[in-house]
């Protein structure tokens, strides 16, 4: 049995020997990272069709240098609606709101009803999309300040003015009351608008106007847009990191993401400015994140700020880090401990009871929690991280804490982050890097020399700068090295995950979408092929080139649950290449195997709004103990071999 000794700096590092049964690697290696970036939540995965439903948009939500024409304000996405010579006014009010966390509402004063009434109209996110015969849940909170009753029409019209869906009801409460009803769409509409029209002289207060597809993912109320959620679920991720990276530690101290503001009834949640320059309603909150993880069989990995804000706060590149005052750190830490209780505590506990009240009496079984994200590793950061880490470790030793090593693959923050992790014994350290595709080919041995007995790695954010096949294949090559080093790389997730077409702050992204469809990138198919074909042992020297030289752009893993042997081969060349596969170390090989190939022109992309040009092709091939395989030009091939 061979034992390799590698030199790392001034220290000797031993790599694990490859046993006859293979080297154990993390079965949780491939997962996903969700950040509310590129309208990934509101206007994206969160299925709400009404934009700015609670009139909480503010000019401060958007960077002053990136304001759209006219800026953002509480009436953004809304307009005054009067059909048939009605007369009235609308005003923004804050007296006696539904809840202090949702302070603004609209007051409609109807002077003259006219033919069809007076009210408000919402255009959603680039228009409201409805599908024929599908049903939608409309809801609104209303209050009649003057008492009496107010007849209300709810009307959805397409861009031609044709009524697509409608209903009517009567509001008759002097205190806030929620009204709910179901609408059925008569036809397809891609750019519809929702109108709320009041049919009697008088005043009415309006808040939390909502239109939600009933057909959400898993049928969840306040749930997720089904087609996007299904595209994510198809990855079968081992874990989900959320709610974001830079979003988590925020644009300044008062913008640090507060998980407690995102749970409970949606009308009581506190929206906030998004560091990516738009408003986040928190309709997709921590309960929904955990529920989604459970629905897709993924382990949750929430990320909490380490008591400091993003160093790029206020767009002061690198020097904007703000710190929670030391006198406030005990309460800050308690909020983190409360999160663990919310997830894992009994339904009789203070925070476990809030989970149960939301409809989930059983624990969410939280195992991991991230502390910090791409932070500038300052003495202030270290002091606060140490306090949080030791408090979590002391009260919840079963929770694995994931630390951070700054925003890059090298440099001072990287070195200092790892130094802190080794000093404290942090179990896992989060690394991030975005590079050109050539970098990934040049750094395949990055993790070969990492110490095997210390902190493991979570490659939390990585991507090649591009969405062409050559970028995706370079990522595939790098992922074979992650499998080879799956004993030290515990988790890995491509980033960012989602982007709404026309509203992106960051490119490239794994999955693009608009109001109608979802457009998986070529990179998505690479991630899916690796995630669906992961193993828990790695086997070296299975794939060679002619002459017996190991083929670097390949890996072989075995899934102990199925007994399947999975060989992955990447060809970056513009010509076919031959690979030799030796399965003699394995027993009872079946002679027919599943083959999946992703191939095409190196510059090919799957463009949003167009038919996908590069998708995997599945077939069957014959295999034996030793056989040759010809890799197509510019391709990823996955051969899955069953054992008897």
Coordinates of C-alpha atoms in Angstrom, one line a residue:
X1 CA 0.0 0.0 0.0
X2 CA 1.5 3.3 -1.1
X3 CA 1.7 6.3 1.3
X4 CA 2.5 9.6 -0.5
X5 CA 4.3 12.4 1.4
X6 CA 3.7 15.9 0.1
X7 CA 5.5 19.1 1.1
X8 CA 3.3 22.1 2.0
X9 CA 5.3 25.1 3.0
X10 CA 7.5 24.0 5.9
X11 CA 5.3 21.2 7.1
X12 CA 4.9 17.6 6.0
X13 CA 1.4 16.6 5.0
X14 CA 0.4 13.0 4.5
X15 CA -2.3 12.2 1.9
X16 CA -4.6 9.3 2.6
X17 CA -3.6 6.1 0.9
X18 CA -6.0 4.7 -1.7
X19 CA -7.3 1.5 -0.2
X20 CA -8.5 -1.5 -2.2
X21 CA -12.0 -0.4 -1.2
X22 CA -11.4 3.2 -2.2
X23 CA -10.7 6.3 -0.3
X24 CA -13.8 7.5 1.7
X25 CA -15.0 10.9 0.5
X26 CA -17.9 13.2 1.5
X27 CA -21.2 11.9 0.2
X28 CA -22.5 15.5 0.7
X29 CA -20.0 17.0 -1.7
X30 CA -22.3 18.7 -4.2
X31 CA -25.1 21.1 -3.2
X32 CA -26.4 24.5 -4.0
X33 CA -26.0 28.1 -2.7
X34 CA -29.1 30.3 -2.8
X35 CA -28.6 34.1 -2.5
X36 CA -31.3 36.7 -3.0
X37 CA -29.4 38.2 -5.9
X38 CA -30.6 38.8 -9.4
X39 CA -34.3 38.9 -8.1
X40 CA -33.8 35.3 -7.1
X41 CA -36.5 35.5 -4.3
X42 CA -39.1 38.2 -4.9
X43 CA -39.9 38.0 -8.6
X44 CA -38.2 34.6 -8.7
X45 CA -38.4 31.5 -6.6
X46 CA -40.9 33.1 -4.2
X47 CA -44.2 32.6 -6.1
X48 CA -45.9 36.0 -5.3
X49 CA -47.0 37.7 -8.5
X50 CA -47.7 41.2 -7.0
X51 CA -44.7 43.4 -6.7
X52 CA -44.4 45.7 -3.7
X53 CA -47.5 44.2 -2.2
X54 CA -47.2 46.0 1.1
X55 CA -46.1 49.4 -0.2
X56 CA -42.8 49.2 1.6
X57 CA -40.4 50.0 -1.3
X58 CA -38.2 53.0 -0.5
X59 CA -35.7 55.2 -2.4
X60 CA -33.1 53.9 0.0
X61 CA -33.6 50.4 -1.3
X62 CA -31.6 51.2 -4.5
X63 CA -28.2 52.7 -4.8
X64 CA -28.5 56.4 -5.7
X65 CA -26.3 55.8 -8.7
X66 CA -28.4 52.9 -10.0
X67 CA -31.9 54.4 -9.5
X68 CA -34.4 53.7 -12.3
X69 CA -36.1 56.7 -13.8
X70 CA -38.2 58.3 -11.1
X71 CA -36.6 56.3 -8.4
X72 CA -38.1 53.7 -6.1
X73 CA -41.0 54.6 -3.7
X74 CA -44.0 53.0 -2.0
X75 CA -46.0 53.2 -5.2
X76 CA -43.4 51.4 -7.4
X77 CA -45.2 48.9 -9.6
X78 CA -48.6 50.5 -8.7
X79 CA -50.7 53.0 -10.5
X80 CA -54.0 54.8 -9.7
X81 CA -56.9 53.0 -11.5
X82 CA -60.1 54.7 -12.4
X83 CA -62.2 53.1 -15.1
X84 CA -65.3 54.8 -16.4
X85 CA -64.8 58.4 -15.2
X86 CA -64.4 57.6 -11.5
X87 CA -62.9 60.2 -9.3
X88 CA -60.8 59.6 -6.2
X89 CA -57.3 59.9 -4.5
X90 CA -54.8 57.6 -3.0
X91 CA -52.4 58.4 -0.2
X92 CA -49.7 56.7 1.8
X93 CA -50.5 56.3 5.5
X94 CA -48.8 55.0 8.6
X95 CA -51.3 55.5 11.3
X96 CA -52.6 52.2 12.8
X97 CA -50.8 49.8 10.4
X98 CA -51.4 46.0 10.4
X99 CA -48.1 45.6 12.2
X100 CA -45.2 47.9 13.2
X101 CA -42.9 45.8 11.0
X102 CA -45.1 46.7 8.0
X103 CA -45.8 50.4 8.7
X104 CA -47.1 51.6 5.3
X105 CA -50.5 51.1 3.7
X106 CA -52.6 52.8 1.1
X107 CA -55.7 54.8 1.7
X108 CA -58.1 55.1 -1.2
X109 CA -60.7 57.9 -1.1
X110 CA -63.5 57.3 -3.6
X111 CA -65.2 60.6 -4.5
X112 CA -67.2 59.3 -7.6
X113 CA -67.5 55.7 -8.4
X114 CA -68.0 56.1 -12.2
X115 CA -68.8 53.1 -14.3
X116 CA -66.3 50.5 -13.0
X117 CA -64.9 52.0 -9.7
X118 CA -61.8 53.6 -8.4
X119 CA -58.7 51.9 -7.0
X120 CA -55.2 50.6 -7.8
X121 CA -53.4 48.5 -10.4
X122 CA -50.3 46.4 -10.1
X123 CA -48.2 45.2 -13.0
X124 CA -46.2 42.6 -11.1
X125 CA -42.6 41.8 -12.2
X126 CA -42.5 42.7 -16.0
X127 CA -46.2 41.8 -16.1
X128 CA -48.2 39.2 -14.3
X129 CA -48.2 35.8 -16.0
X130 CA -51.3 33.6 -15.8
X131 CA -52.0 30.3 -17.4
X132 CA -55.4 29.2 -18.8
X133 CA -57.5 27.1 -16.4
X134 CA -55.0 27.5 -13.6
X135 CA -56.1 28.8 -10.2
X136 CA -54.7 31.7 -8.1
X137 CA -55.2 32.7 -4.5
X138 CA -56.0 36.4 -4.2
X139 CA -55.8 38.0 -0.8
X140 CA -55.8 41.5 0.7
X141 CA -56.0 43.2 4.0
X142 CA -58.6 46.0 4.1
X143 CA -60.0 48.3 6.8
X144 CA -63.0 50.6 6.4
X145 CA -62.1 53.7 8.6
X146 CA -65.6 55.1 8.2
X147 CA -67.4 51.9 9.0
X148 CA -70.1 50.5 6.7
X149 CA -69.5 48.2 3.7
X150 CA -67.4 48.6 0.5
X151 CA -68.0 46.5 -2.6
X152 CA -64.8 45.5 -4.3
X153 CA -64.0 44.1 -7.7
X154 CA -60.8 42.2 -8.3
X155 CA -59.9 42.2 -12.0
X156 CA -56.9 40.8 -13.9
X157 CA -56.6 42.0 -17.5
X158 CA -54.1 41.2 -20.2
X159 CA -52.1 43.9 -22.2
X160 CA -55.0 44.2 -24.6
X161 CA -57.5 45.0 -21.9
X162 CA -59.2 41.6 -22.0
X163 CA -60.4 40.3 -18.6
X164 CA -58.5 37.1 -17.8
X165 CA -59.8 36.5 -14.3
X166 CA -62.1 38.4 -11.9
X167 CA -64.1 38.1 -8.7
X168 CA -66.0 40.4 -6.3
X169 CA -66.6 40.7 -2.6
X170 CA -67.7 43.1 0.1
X171 CA -65.4 44.5 2.8
X172 CA -67.2 45.4 6.0
X173 CA -64.7 45.8 8.9
X174 CA -63.5 48.9 10.7
X175 CA -60.4 47.0 11.8
X176 CA -57.9 45.2 9.5
X177 CA -59.3 42.0 8.0
X178 CA -57.9 39.7 5.5
X179 CA -60.0 38.6 2.5
X180 CA -59.1 35.6 0.5
X181 CA -60.6 34.0 -2.7
X182 CA -59.7 31.9 -5.6
X183 CA -59.5 33.1 -9.2
X184 CA -59.4 30.9 -12.3
X185 CA -57.7 32.2 -15.4
X186 CA -59.8 32.1 -18.6
X187 CA -56.8 32.3 -20.9
X188 CA -53.1 32.6 -21.0
X189 CA -51.6 36.0 -20.2
X190 CA -47.9 37.0 -20.2
X191 CA -48.1 40.7 -19.3
X192 CA -51.3 41.1 -17.3
X193 CA -52.1 43.6 -14.5
X194 CA -54.2 43.2 -11.3
X195 CA -56.7 45.8 -10.4
X196 CA -58.4 46.3 -7.1
X197 CA -61.5 48.5 -7.7
X198 CA -63.8 50.0 -5.0
X199 CA -67.4 50.5 -6.0
X200 CA -68.9 52.9 -3.4
X201 CA -68.2 56.4 -2.3
X202 CA -66.0 56.4 0.9
X203 CA -62.5 55.5 2.1
X204 CA -60.8 52.2 2.5
X205 CA -57.3 51.3 3.8
X206 CA -55.4 48.7 1.7
X207 CA -52.3 46.5 2.5
X208 CA -50.7 43.2 1.6
X209 CA -52.3 42.8 -1.9
X210 CA -51.3 39.3 -3.0
X211 CA -51.9 37.0 -6.0
X212 CA -50.4 33.6 -5.6
X213 CA -50.5 30.5 -7.8
X214 CA -52.2 27.7 -5.9
X215 CA -50.0 25.2 -7.9
X216 CA -46.8 26.1 -6.0
X217 CA -44.0 23.6 -5.4
X218 CA -45.4 20.7 -3.2
X219 CA -48.6 22.8 -3.0
X220 CA -47.2 25.0 -0.2
X221 CA -49.2 28.1 0.8
X222 CA -46.8 31.1 0.6
X223 CA -44.7 28.7 -1.3
X224 CA -42.3 28.6 -4.3
X225 CA -42.7 28.9 -8.0
X226 CA -43.0 25.3 -9.1
X227 CA -41.0 25.3 -12.3
X228 CA -38.0 27.0 -10.7
X229 CA -38.2 24.9 -7.6
X230 CA -38.4 21.7 -9.7
X231 CA -35.4 22.8 -11.7
X232 CA -33.4 23.2 -8.5
X233 CA -34.8 19.9 -7.0
X234 CA -33.7 18.1 -10.2
X235 CA -30.1 18.7 -9.1
X236 CA -30.8 16.5 -6.0
X237 CA -28.4 18.8 -4.0
X238 CA -27.0 17.3 -0.8
X239 CA -27.3 20.6 1.0
X240 CA -28.6 24.2 0.5
X241 CA -26.7 27.2 1.8
X242 CA -28.9 30.3 2.3
X243 CA -30.0 33.1 2.5
X244 CA -26.9 34.5 0.7
X245 CA -23.3 35.6 0.9
X246 CA -22.8 39.3 0.9
X247 CA -26.6 39.6 1.6
X248 CA -26.2 37.8 4.9
X249 CA -23.7 40.3 6.4
X250 CA -25.3 43.2 4.7
X251 CA -24.6 46.7 3.5
X252 CA -23.7 48.2 6.8
X253 CA -24.5 47.3 10.4
X254 CA -28.2 48.1 10.2
X255 CA -28.5 45.9 7.1
X256 CA -27.2 42.6 8.5
X257 CA -29.8 39.9 7.7
X258 CA -32.0 39.2 10.8
X259 CA -33.5 35.8 10.6
X260 CA -36.1 36.6 13.2
X261 CA -37.6 39.2 10.9
X262 CA -38.3 36.6 8.3
X263 CA -40.6 34.2 10.2
X264 CA -44.2 34.3 11.4
X265 CA -47.2 35.6 9.4
X266 CA -46.0 37.4 6.3
X267 CA -47.8 40.6 7.2
X268 CA -45.7 40.7 10.3
X269 CA -42.3 40.2 8.7
X270 CA -39.9 43.1 8.3
X271 CA -38.7 43.8 4.8
X272 CA -35.3 45.4 4.2
X273 CA -33.0 46.9 1.7
X274 CA -31.1 44.3 -0.3
X275 CA -27.3 44.7 -0.6
X276 CA -27.8 44.0 -4.3
X277 CA -30.0 47.1 -4.7
X278 CA -33.6 46.1 -4.5
X279 CA -36.2 45.4 -1.8
X280 CA -36.6 42.0 -0.1
X281 CA -40.1 41.4 1.3
X282 CA -39.0 38.4 3.4
X283 CA -41.9 36.4 2.1
X284 CA -39.3 33.8 1.4
X285 CA -38.0 33.5 4.9
X286 CA -36.2 31.1 7.2
X287 CA -39.2 28.8 7.6
X288 CA -39.6 28.5 3.8
X289 CA -35.9 27.9 3.3
X290 CA -35.9 25.0 5.8
X291 CA -39.2 23.6 4.4
X292 CA -37.7 23.7 0.9
X293 CA -34.6 21.8 2.1
X294 CA -36.8 19.2 3.7
X295 CA -39.0 18.9 0.5
X296 CA -36.0 18.2 -1.7
X297 CA -34.1 16.0 0.8
X298 CA -31.2 18.5 1.2
X299 CA -29.4 19.4 4.5
X300 CA -29.9 23.1 5.4
X301 CA -26.8 25.2 5.9
X302 CA -27.9 28.7 7.0
X303 CA -25.2 31.4 7.0
X304 CA -25.1 34.1 9.7
X305 CA -23.0 37.2 9.8
X306 CA -20.0 37.0 12.2
X307 CA -20.9 40.2 14.0
X308 CA -19.6 42.3 11.2
X309 CA -21.0 43.8 8.0
X310 CA -19.7 43.4 4.5
X311 CA -16.4 45.2 4.1
X312 CA -17.8 46.6 0.8
X313 CA -20.7 48.3 2.8
X314 CA -21.7 51.7 1.4
X315 CA -19.7 50.7 -1.7
X316 CA -16.4 51.6 0.1
X317 CA -14.4 48.8 -1.5
X318 CA -12.6 46.9 1.3
X319 CA -12.9 49.4 4.1
X320 CA -16.6 49.5 5.0
X321 CA -16.6 46.7 7.6
X322 CA -18.8 47.7 10.6
X323 CA -18.9 45.8 13.8
X324 CA -21.6 44.9 16.3
X325 CA -20.6 46.8 19.5
X326 CA -19.2 44.5 22.1
X327 CA -21.9 45.5 24.6
X328 CA -24.5 44.1 22.1
X329 CA -22.7 40.9 21.2
X330 CA -24.3 38.7 23.9
X331 CA -27.8 39.5 22.4
X332 CA -26.4 39.0 18.9
X333 CA -25.1 35.6 20.0
X334 CA -28.4 34.7 21.7
X335 CA -30.2 35.3 18.4
X336 CA -27.9 32.7 16.8
X337 CA -28.5 30.2 19.6
X338 CA -32.2 30.9 19.2
X339 CA -32.0 29.9 15.6
X340 CA -30.7 26.5 16.6
X341 CA -33.5 26.1 19.0
X342 CA -36.0 27.2 16.3
X343 CA -34.7 24.5 14.1
X344 CA -34.0 21.7 16.5
X345 CA -35.8 22.5 19.8
X346 CA -39.0 20.8 20.9
X347 CA -42.3 22.3 20.1
X348 CA -42.7 23.3 23.7
X349 CA -39.5 25.5 23.7
X350 CA -39.8 29.2 23.1
X351 CA -38.5 29.2 19.6
X352 CA -39.5 25.6 18.7
X353 CA -43.1 26.7 19.4
X354 CA -42.8 29.3 16.8
X355 CA -41.7 26.7 14.3
X356 CA -44.6 24.5 15.4
X357 CA -47.1 27.4 15.0
X358 CA -45.9 27.8 11.4
X359 CA -47.0 24.2 10.8
X360 CA -43.9 22.2 11.5
X361 CA -43.9 20.6 15.0
X362 CA -41.1 18.2 14.3
X363 CA -37.5 19.6 14.3
X364 CA -35.8 20.6 11.0
X365 CA -32.7 18.6 12.2
X366 CA -30.1 21.4 11.6
X367 CA -26.5 20.0 11.5
X368 CA -24.5 22.9 10.1
X369 CA -24.4 26.7 10.5
X370 CA -22.1 29.1 8.7
X371 CA -20.6 32.0 10.6
X372 CA -19.3 34.8 8.4
X373 CA -19.0 35.2 4.6
X374 CA -16.0 36.5 2.6
X375 CA -15.1 38.7 5.5
X376 CA -12.1 41.0 5.8
X377 CA -10.2 39.2 8.5
X378 CA -9.6 42.0 11.0
X379 CA -8.9 41.7 14.8
X380 CA -12.5 42.9 15.2
X381 CA -13.8 40.1 13.1
X382 CA -11.6 37.5 14.9
X383 CA -12.9 38.6 18.3
X384 CA -16.5 38.4 17.4
X385 CA -16.2 35.1 15.4
X386 CA -14.4 33.5 18.4
X387 CA -17.2 34.6 20.7
X388 CA -19.9 33.2 18.4
X389 CA -18.0 30.0 17.7
X390 CA -17.3 29.2 21.3
X391 CA -20.9 30.0 22.3
X392 CA -22.4 27.6 19.7
X393 CA -19.8 24.9 20.4
X394 CA -20.5 25.2 24.2
X395 CA -24.4 25.0 24.0
X396 CA -24.8 22.9 20.8
X397 CA -21.7 20.7 20.4
X398 CA -23.5 18.6 17.8
X399 CA -23.7 21.6 15.4
X400 CA -20.9 21.8 12.9
X401 CA -19.7 25.4 12.4
X402 CA -18.5 26.5 9.0
X403 CA -16.0 29.4 9.2
X404 CA -14.7 31.7 6.5
X405 CA -11.4 32.4 4.8
X406 CA -12.1 35.7 3.1
X407 CA -13.2 36.6 -0.4
X408 CA -10.4 35.0 -2.5
X409 CA -8.4 31.9 -3.1
X410 CA -5.2 33.4 -1.7
X411 CA -3.9 36.5 0.0
X412 CA -3.9 38.0 3.5
X413 CA -7.6 37.3 4.4
X414 CA -7.3 33.8 3.1
X415 CA -4.2 33.2 5.2
X416 CA -5.6 34.9 8.4
X417 CA -8.9 33.1 8.0
X418 CA -7.2 29.7 7.9
X419 CA -4.9 30.6 10.8
X420 CA -8.0 31.4 13.0
X421 CA -9.7 28.2 11.9
X422 CA -6.7 26.1 12.8
X423 CA -6.2 27.9 16.1
X424 CA -9.8 27.4 17.2
X425 CA -10.3 24.0 15.6
X426 CA -13.1 25.2 13.3
X427 CA -14.4 22.0 11.6
X428 CA -15.1 23.4 8.1
X429 CA -13.8 26.6 6.4
X430 CA -15.6 28.3 3.5
X431 CA -13.5 29.3 0.5
X432 CA -14.7 31.4 -2.5
X433 CA -13.3 32.2 -5.9
X434 CA -14.5 33.2 -9.4
X435 CA -11.9 32.7 -12.2
X436 CA -11.4 32.4 -15.9
X437 CA -11.8 28.8 -17.2
X438 CA -8.0 28.4 -17.6
X439 CA -7.5 28.9 -13.9
X440 CA -9.5 25.8 -13.0
X441 CA -7.4 23.7 -15.3
X442 CA -4.2 25.1 -13.9
X443 CA -5.2 24.5 -10.3
X444 CA -6.4 20.9 -10.2
X445 CA -3.9 20.0 -7.5
X446 CA -5.0 22.8 -5.1
X447 CA -6.5 20.5 -2.5
X448 CA -4.0 17.6 -3.0
X449 CA -1.7 19.1 -0.4
X450 CA -4.3 20.4 2.2
X451 CA -3.8 18.8 5.6
X452 CA -6.0 15.7 6.1
X453 CA -6.3 15.9 9.9
X454 CA -7.6 19.4 10.3
X455 CA -10.4 21.7 9.1
X456 CA -12.2 20.5 6.0
X457 CA -13.1 22.8 3.1
X458 CA -16.5 24.1 1.9
X459 CA -16.0 25.5 -1.5
X460 CA -19.0 27.7 -1.0
X461 CA -18.9 29.9 -4.1
X462 CA -17.0 29.2 -7.4
X463 CA -17.6 29.6 -11.1
X464 CA -15.8 30.1 -14.3
X465 CA -16.5 33.6 -15.8
X466 CA -18.8 32.4 -18.6
X467 CA -21.8 30.3 -19.6
X468 CA -20.3 28.6 -22.7
X469 CA -19.6 24.9 -22.8
X470 CA -15.8 25.5 -22.4
X471 CA -16.6 27.2 -19.1
X472 CA -18.8 24.3 -17.9
X473 CA -16.2 21.7 -19.0
X474 CA -13.5 23.5 -17.1
X475 CA -15.7 23.4 -14.0
X476 CA -16.3 19.7 -14.7
X477 CA -12.5 19.1 -14.8
X478 CA -12.2 20.9 -11.5
X479 CA -15.0 18.9 -10.0
X480 CA -13.2 15.7 -10.7
X481 CA -10.4 17.1 -8.5
X482 CA -12.9 17.9 -5.8
X483 CA -14.0 14.3 -5.9
X484 CA -10.4 13.2 -5.8
X485 CA -10.0 15.4 -2.7
X486 CA -13.4 14.6 -1.3
X487 CA -11.8 13.5 2.0
X488 CA -10.9 17.1 2.7
X489 CA -13.5 19.0 0.6
X490 CA -16.7 18.4 2.4
X491 CA -19.1 20.6 0.4
X492 CA -19.0 22.5 -2.9
X493 CA -21.6 24.8 -4.5
X494 CA -21.6 26.8 -7.8
X495 CA -22.7 30.4 -7.4
X496 CA -24.8 32.3 -8.1
X497 CA -27.8 30.0 -8.5
X498 CA -30.6 32.1 -10.0
X499 CA -31.1 35.1 -12.2
X500 CA -34.1 36.8 -13.6
X501 CA -33.6 37.8 -17.2
X502 CA -33.3 41.6 -17.4
X503 CA -32.7 42.0 -13.7
X504 CA -29.2 40.6 -13.1
X505 CA -26.6 42.2 -10.9
X506 CA -24.1 39.3 -11.4
X507 CA -23.3 37.0 -14.4
X508 CA -22.8 34.2 -15.1
X509 CA -25.5 32.3 -13.2
X510 CA -26.6 28.6 -13.1
X511 CA -30.3 29.0 -13.9
X512 CA -31.9 31.9 -15.7
X513 CA -35.7 32.5 -15.8
X514 CA -38.3 35.0 -16.7
X515 CA -42.0 35.2 -15.8
X516 CA -42.9 32.4 -18.2
X517 CA -40.0 29.9 -18.4
X518 CA -36.8 28.6 -16.8
X519 CA -33.5 28.4 -18.8
X520 CA -30.9 26.1 -17.3
X521 CA -27.3 27.0 -18.4
X522 CA -24.8 24.5 -19.8
X523 CA -23.1 24.8 -16.4
X524 CA -26.3 23.6 -14.8
X525 CA -26.1 20.3 -16.7
X526 CA -22.5 19.8 -15.5
X527 CA -23.6 20.4 -11.9
X528 CA -26.5 18.1 -12.3
X529 CA -24.5 15.2 -13.8
X530 CA -22.0 15.4 -10.9
X531 CA -24.7 15.7 -8.2
X532 CA -26.8 12.8 -9.6
X533 CA -23.7 10.7 -9.9
X534 CA -21.8 11.3 -6.7
X535 CA -20.2 8.5 -4.6
X536 CA -18.8 8.0 -1.1
X537 CA -15.5 6.4 -2.1
X538 CA -12.9 7.6 -4.6
X539 CA -10.9 5.1 -6.7
X540 CA -7.6 6.1 -8.3
X541 CA -5.8 4.8 -11.4
X542 CA -9.0 3.6 -13.0
X543 CA -8.8 5.8 -16.1
X544 CA -5.5 6.1 -18.1
X545 CA -4.4 7.4 -21.5
X546 CA -2.6 5.3 -24.0
X547 CA 0.8 4.4 -22.5
X548 CA -0.7 3.9 -19.0
X549 CA -0.4 7.5 -17.9
X550 CA -3.3 8.5 -15.5
X551 CA -5.9 10.7 -17.1
X552 CA -6.0 13.8 -15.1
X553 CA -9.4 15.1 -16.3
X554 CA -11.3 12.1 -14.9
X555 CA -12.5 10.6 -11.7
X556 CA -14.0 7.3 -10.5
X557 CA -16.3 7.0 -7.5
X558 CA -18.5 4.3 -6.1
X559 CA -21.9 4.7 -4.5
X560 CA -22.0 2.2 -1.6
X561 CA -25.8 2.5 -1.4
X562 CA -26.3 1.2 -4.9
X563 CA -23.0 -0.5 -5.6
X564 CA -22.7 1.5 -8.8
X565 CA -19.3 2.5 -10.1
X566 CA -19.3 6.0 -11.8
X567 CA -16.6 7.1 -14.2
X568 CA -16.5 10.8 -15.3
X569 CA -14.4 11.9 -18.2
X570 CA -13.8 15.4 -19.5
X571 CA -12.3 16.2 -22.9
X572 CA -11.4 19.9 -23.4
X573 CA -9.9 19.2 -26.9
X574 CA -11.5 19.9 -30.2
X575 CA -10.9 16.3 -31.3
X576 CA -11.8 12.9 -30.0
X577 CA -9.6 11.3 -27.3
X578 CA -9.3 7.7 -26.2
X579 CA -9.6 6.7 -22.5
X580 CA -8.7 3.3 -21.1
X581 CA -10.9 2.2 -18.2
X582 CA -9.7 -0.6 -15.9
X583 CA -12.5 -2.1 -13.7
X584 CA -10.5 -5.1 -12.5
X585 CA -10.4 -3.8 -8.8
X586 CA -14.2 -4.1 -8.8
X587 CA -16.2 -7.3 -8.5
X588 CA -19.2 -8.6 -10.5
X589 CA -19.4 -5.9 -13.1
X590 CA -22.5 -5.8 -15.2
X591 CA -21.7 -5.7 -18.9
X592 CA -24.2 -3.0 -19.9
X593 CA -23.8 0.6 -18.5
X594 CA -25.6 3.9 -18.7
X595 CA -23.8 6.6 -20.6
X596 CA -24.6 10.3 -20.5
X597 CA -22.7 12.7 -22.7
X598 CA -22.7 16.5 -22.7
X599 CA -21.0 17.8 -25.8
X600 CA -21.0 20.5 -28.4
X601 CA -19.1 23.5 -29.7
X602 CA -16.8 25.0 -27.1
X603 CA -18.5 28.4 -27.4
X604 CA -22.0 27.1 -27.4
X605 CA -24.4 28.5 -24.7
X606 CA -28.0 27.8 -23.7
X607 CA -29.4 31.3 -24.2
X608 CA -32.5 32.4 -22.3
X609 CA -35.5 32.6 -24.5
X610 CA -34.1 30.2 -27.1
X611 CA -34.1 26.4 -27.4
X612 CA -31.2 24.9 -25.5
X613 CA -28.3 24.1 -27.8
X614 CA -26.3 21.9 -25.4
X615 CA -28.2 19.2 -23.3
X616 CA -27.1 15.8 -22.1
X617 CA -27.7 12.7 -24.3
X618 CA -28.4 9.4 -22.7
X619 CA -27.6 5.9 -24.1
X620 CA -26.4 2.5 -23.1
X621 CA -23.0 1.0 -23.8
X622 CA -21.3 -2.4 -23.3
X623 CA -18.4 -2.5 -20.8
X624 CA -16.0 -5.2 -19.5
X625 CA -13.2 -5.4 -16.9
X626 CA -11.0 -3.4 -19.2
X627 CA -12.3 -1.4 -22.1
X628 CA -11.6 1.7 -24.2
X629 CA -13.9 4.7 -24.5
X630 CA -13.6 7.4 -27.1
X631 CA -14.5 10.8 -25.7
X632 CA -16.2 13.2 -28.1
X633 CA -14.6 16.6 -28.7
X634 CA -15.5 19.2 -26.0
X635 CA -17.4 16.8 -23.8
X636 CA -18.2 15.5 -20.4
X637 CA -19.0 11.7 -20.3
X638 CA -20.5 9.9 -17.3
X639 CA -20.5 6.1 -17.4
X640 CA -22.5 4.5 -14.6
X641 CA -21.8 0.8 -14.2
X642 CA -23.9 -1.5 -12.0
X643 CA -22.6 -4.4 -10.1
X644 CA -24.4 -7.7 -9.7

